[in-house]
PDB file of C-alpha atoms in Angstrom:
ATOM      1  CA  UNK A1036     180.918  15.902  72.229  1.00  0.00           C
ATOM      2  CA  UNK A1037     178.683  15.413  69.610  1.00  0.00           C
ATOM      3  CA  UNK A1038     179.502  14.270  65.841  1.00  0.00           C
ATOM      4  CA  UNK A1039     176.733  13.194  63.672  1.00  0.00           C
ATOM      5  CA  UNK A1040     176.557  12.910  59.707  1.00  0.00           C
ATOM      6  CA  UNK A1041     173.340  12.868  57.804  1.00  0.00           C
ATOM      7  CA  UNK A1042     172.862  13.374  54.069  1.00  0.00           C
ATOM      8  CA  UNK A1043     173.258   9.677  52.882  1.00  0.00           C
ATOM      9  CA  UNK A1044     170.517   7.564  51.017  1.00  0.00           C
ATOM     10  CA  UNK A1045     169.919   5.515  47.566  1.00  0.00           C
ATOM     11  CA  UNK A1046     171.466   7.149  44.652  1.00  0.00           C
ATOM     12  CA  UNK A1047     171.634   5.960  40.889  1.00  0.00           C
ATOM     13  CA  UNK A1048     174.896   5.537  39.631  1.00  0.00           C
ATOM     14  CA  UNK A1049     176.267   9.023  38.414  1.00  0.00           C
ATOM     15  CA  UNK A1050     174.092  10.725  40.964  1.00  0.00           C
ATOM     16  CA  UNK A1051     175.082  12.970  44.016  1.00  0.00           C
ATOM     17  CA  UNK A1052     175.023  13.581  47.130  1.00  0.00           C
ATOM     18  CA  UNK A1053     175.677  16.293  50.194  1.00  0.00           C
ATOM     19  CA  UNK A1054     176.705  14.748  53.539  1.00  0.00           C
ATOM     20  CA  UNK A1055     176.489  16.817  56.218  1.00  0.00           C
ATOM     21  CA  UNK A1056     178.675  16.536  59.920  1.00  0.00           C
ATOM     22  CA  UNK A1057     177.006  18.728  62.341  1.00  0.00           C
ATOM     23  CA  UNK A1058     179.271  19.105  65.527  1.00  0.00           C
ATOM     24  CA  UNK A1059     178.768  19.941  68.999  1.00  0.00           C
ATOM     25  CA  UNK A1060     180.245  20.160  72.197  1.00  0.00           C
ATOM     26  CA  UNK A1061     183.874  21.106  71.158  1.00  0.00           C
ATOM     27  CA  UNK A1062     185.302  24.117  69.595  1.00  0.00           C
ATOM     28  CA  UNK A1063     185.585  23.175  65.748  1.00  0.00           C
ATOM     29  CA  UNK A1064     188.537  25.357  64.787  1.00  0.00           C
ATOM     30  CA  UNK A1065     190.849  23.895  67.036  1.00  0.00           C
ATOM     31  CA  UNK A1066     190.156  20.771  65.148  1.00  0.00           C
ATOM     32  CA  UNK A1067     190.307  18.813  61.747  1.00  0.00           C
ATOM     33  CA  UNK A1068     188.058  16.367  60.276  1.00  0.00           C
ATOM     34  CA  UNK A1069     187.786  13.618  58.559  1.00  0.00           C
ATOM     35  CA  UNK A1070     185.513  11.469  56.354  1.00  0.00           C
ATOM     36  CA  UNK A1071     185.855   8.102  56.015  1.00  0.00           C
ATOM     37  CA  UNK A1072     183.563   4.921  54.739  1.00  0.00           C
ATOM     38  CA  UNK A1073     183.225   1.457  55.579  1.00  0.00           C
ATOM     39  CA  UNK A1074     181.724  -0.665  52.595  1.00  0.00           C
ATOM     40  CA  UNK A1075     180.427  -4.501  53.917  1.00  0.00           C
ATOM     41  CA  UNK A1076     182.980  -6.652  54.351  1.00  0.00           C
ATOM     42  CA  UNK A1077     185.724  -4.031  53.738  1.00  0.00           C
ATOM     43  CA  UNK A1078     188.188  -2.398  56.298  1.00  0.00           C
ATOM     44  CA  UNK A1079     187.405   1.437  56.803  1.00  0.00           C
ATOM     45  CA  UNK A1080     188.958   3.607  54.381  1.00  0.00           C
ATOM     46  CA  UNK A1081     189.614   7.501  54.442  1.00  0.00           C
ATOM     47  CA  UNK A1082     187.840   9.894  52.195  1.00  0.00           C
ATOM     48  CA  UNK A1083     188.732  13.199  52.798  1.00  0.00           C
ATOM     49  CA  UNK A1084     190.090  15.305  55.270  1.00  0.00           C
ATOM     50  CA  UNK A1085     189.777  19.424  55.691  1.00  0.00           C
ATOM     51  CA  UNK A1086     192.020  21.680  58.156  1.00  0.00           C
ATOM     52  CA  UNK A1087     190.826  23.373  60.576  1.00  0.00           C
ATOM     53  CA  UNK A1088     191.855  27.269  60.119  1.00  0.00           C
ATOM     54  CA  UNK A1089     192.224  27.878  56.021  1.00  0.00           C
ATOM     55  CA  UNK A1090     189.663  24.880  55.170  1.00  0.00           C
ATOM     56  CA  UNK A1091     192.367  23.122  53.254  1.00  0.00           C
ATOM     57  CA  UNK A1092     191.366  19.766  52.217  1.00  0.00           C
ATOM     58  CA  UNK A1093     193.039  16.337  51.012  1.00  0.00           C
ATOM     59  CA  UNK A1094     191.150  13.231  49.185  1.00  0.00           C
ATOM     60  CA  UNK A1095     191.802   9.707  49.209  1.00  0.00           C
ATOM     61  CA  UNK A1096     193.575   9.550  45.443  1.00  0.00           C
ATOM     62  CA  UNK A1097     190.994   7.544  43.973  1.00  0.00           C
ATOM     63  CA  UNK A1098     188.546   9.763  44.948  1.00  0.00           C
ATOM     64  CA  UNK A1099     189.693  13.154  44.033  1.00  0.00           C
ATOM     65  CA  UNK A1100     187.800  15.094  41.549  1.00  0.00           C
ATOM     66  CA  UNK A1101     184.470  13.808  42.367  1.00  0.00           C
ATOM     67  CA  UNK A1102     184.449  14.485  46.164  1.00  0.00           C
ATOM     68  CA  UNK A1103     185.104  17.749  47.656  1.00  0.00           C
ATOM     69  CA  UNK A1104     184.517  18.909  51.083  1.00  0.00           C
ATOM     70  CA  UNK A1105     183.460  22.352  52.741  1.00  0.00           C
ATOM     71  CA  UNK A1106     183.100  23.834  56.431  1.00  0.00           C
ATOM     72  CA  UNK A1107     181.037  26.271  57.801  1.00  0.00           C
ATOM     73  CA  UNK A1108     182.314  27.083  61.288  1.00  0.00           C
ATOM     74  CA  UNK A1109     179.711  29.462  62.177  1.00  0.00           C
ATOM     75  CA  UNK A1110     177.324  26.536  61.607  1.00  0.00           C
ATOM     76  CA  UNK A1111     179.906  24.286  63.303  1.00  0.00           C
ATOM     77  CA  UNK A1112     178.717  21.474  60.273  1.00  0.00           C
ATOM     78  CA  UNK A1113     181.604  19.962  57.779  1.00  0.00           C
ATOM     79  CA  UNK A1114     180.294  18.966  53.990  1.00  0.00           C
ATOM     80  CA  UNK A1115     181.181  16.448  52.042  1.00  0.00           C
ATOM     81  CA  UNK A1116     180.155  17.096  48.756  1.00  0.00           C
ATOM     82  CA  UNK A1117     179.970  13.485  46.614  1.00  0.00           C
ATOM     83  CA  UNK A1118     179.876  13.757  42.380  1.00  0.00           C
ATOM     84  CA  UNK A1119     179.191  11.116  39.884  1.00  0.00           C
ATOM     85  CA  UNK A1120     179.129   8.331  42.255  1.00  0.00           C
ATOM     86  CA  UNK A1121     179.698   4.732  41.261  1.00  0.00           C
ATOM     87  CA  UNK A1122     178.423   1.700  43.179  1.00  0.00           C
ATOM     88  CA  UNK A1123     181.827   1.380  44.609  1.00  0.00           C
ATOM     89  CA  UNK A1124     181.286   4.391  46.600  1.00  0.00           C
ATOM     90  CA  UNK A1125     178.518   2.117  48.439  1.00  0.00           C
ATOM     91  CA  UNK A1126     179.522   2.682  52.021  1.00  0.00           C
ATOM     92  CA  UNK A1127     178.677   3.644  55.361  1.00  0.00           C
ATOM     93  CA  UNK A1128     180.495   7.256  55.530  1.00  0.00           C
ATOM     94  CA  UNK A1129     181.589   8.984  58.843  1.00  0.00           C
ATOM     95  CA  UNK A1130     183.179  11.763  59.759  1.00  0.00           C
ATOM     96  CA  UNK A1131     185.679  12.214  63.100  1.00  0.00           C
ATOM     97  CA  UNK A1132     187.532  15.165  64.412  1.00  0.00           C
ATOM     98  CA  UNK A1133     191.074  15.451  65.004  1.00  0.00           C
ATOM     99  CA  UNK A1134     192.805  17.716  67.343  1.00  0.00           C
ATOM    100  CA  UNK A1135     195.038  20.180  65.742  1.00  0.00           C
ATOM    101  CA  UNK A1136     196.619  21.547  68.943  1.00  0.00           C
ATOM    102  CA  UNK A1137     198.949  18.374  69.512  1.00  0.00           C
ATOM    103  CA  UNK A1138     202.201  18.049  69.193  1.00  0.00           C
ATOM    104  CA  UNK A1139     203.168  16.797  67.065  1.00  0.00           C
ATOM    105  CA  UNK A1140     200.935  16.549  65.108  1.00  0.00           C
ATOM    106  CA  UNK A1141     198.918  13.685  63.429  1.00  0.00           C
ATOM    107  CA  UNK A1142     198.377  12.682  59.903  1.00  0.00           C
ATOM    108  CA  UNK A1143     194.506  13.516  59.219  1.00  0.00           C
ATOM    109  CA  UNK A1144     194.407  10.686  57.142  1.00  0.00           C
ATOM    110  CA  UNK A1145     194.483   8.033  59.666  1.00  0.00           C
ATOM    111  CA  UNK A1146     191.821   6.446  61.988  1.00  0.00           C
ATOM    112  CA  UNK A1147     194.190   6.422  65.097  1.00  0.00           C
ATOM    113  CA  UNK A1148     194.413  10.532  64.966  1.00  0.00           C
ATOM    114  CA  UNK A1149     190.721  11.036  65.615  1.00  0.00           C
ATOM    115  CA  UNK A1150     189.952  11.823  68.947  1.00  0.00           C
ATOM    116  CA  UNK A1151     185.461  11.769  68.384  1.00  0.00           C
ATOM    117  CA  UNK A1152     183.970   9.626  65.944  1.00  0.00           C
ATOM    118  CA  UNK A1153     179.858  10.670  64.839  1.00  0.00           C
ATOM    119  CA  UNK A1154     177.901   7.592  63.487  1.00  0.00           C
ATOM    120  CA  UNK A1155     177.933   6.983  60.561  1.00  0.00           C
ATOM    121  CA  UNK A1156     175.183   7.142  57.452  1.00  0.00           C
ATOM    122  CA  UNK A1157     174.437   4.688  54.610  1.00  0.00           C
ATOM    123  CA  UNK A1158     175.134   5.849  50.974  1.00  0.00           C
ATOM    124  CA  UNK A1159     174.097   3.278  48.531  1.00  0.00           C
ATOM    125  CA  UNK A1160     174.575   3.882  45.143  1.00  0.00           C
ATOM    126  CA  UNK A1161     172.708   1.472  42.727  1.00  0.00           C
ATOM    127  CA  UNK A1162     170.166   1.335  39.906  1.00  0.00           C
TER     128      UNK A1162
END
């Protein structure tokens, strides 16, 4: 099982971005994932999460608006697509899968429900 994000790099404030999750090695509809980002000396926070079967997806509430996340299945590859970033976004971002099959299930939201974690890649946002 194979999760690894790629995309990240040195952006000017107001900039964007496109992180990418390519996934391998388990069957990405049975499962959900996540992003989430680890700035230095900060605990890891969520991002953004998308389901698994409609592509649903749910931000972190400071977040929403600028961030929005995609899946292609056929490519088995999640998106994260990140708008008008601010320094504060500086991170390392990840992205995990959760299984969607258990019962009952988990909040996507949390770093105990993910089952694989990819590692991660460095977004810095600065002038």
């Amino acid at each position: 099982v194979q999760l690894q994000a790629s995309g990240g790099g040195l952006v000017q404030p107001g900039g964007s971005l496109s992180l990418s999750c390519a996934t391998s090695g388990f069957t990405l509809d049975d499962y959900a994932i996540a992003w989430f980002r680890q700035a230095p000396g900060k605990e890891r926070e969520w991002v953004s999460c998308i389901s698994t079967t409609d592509s649903r997806t749910w931000y972190s509430d400071a977040l929403k608006g600028r961030f929005t996340g995609s899946r292609d299945n056929a490519k088995s590859t999640v998106y994260l697509q990140m708008n008008s970033l601010r320094p504060e976004d500086t991170a390392v971002y990840f992205c995990a899968a959760s299984d969607n099959r258990r019962q009952p299930p988990r909040p996507c939201n949390k770093d105990y429900s993910m089952d694989y974690w990819g590692k991660g890649t460095q977004v810095t946002v600065s002038s």
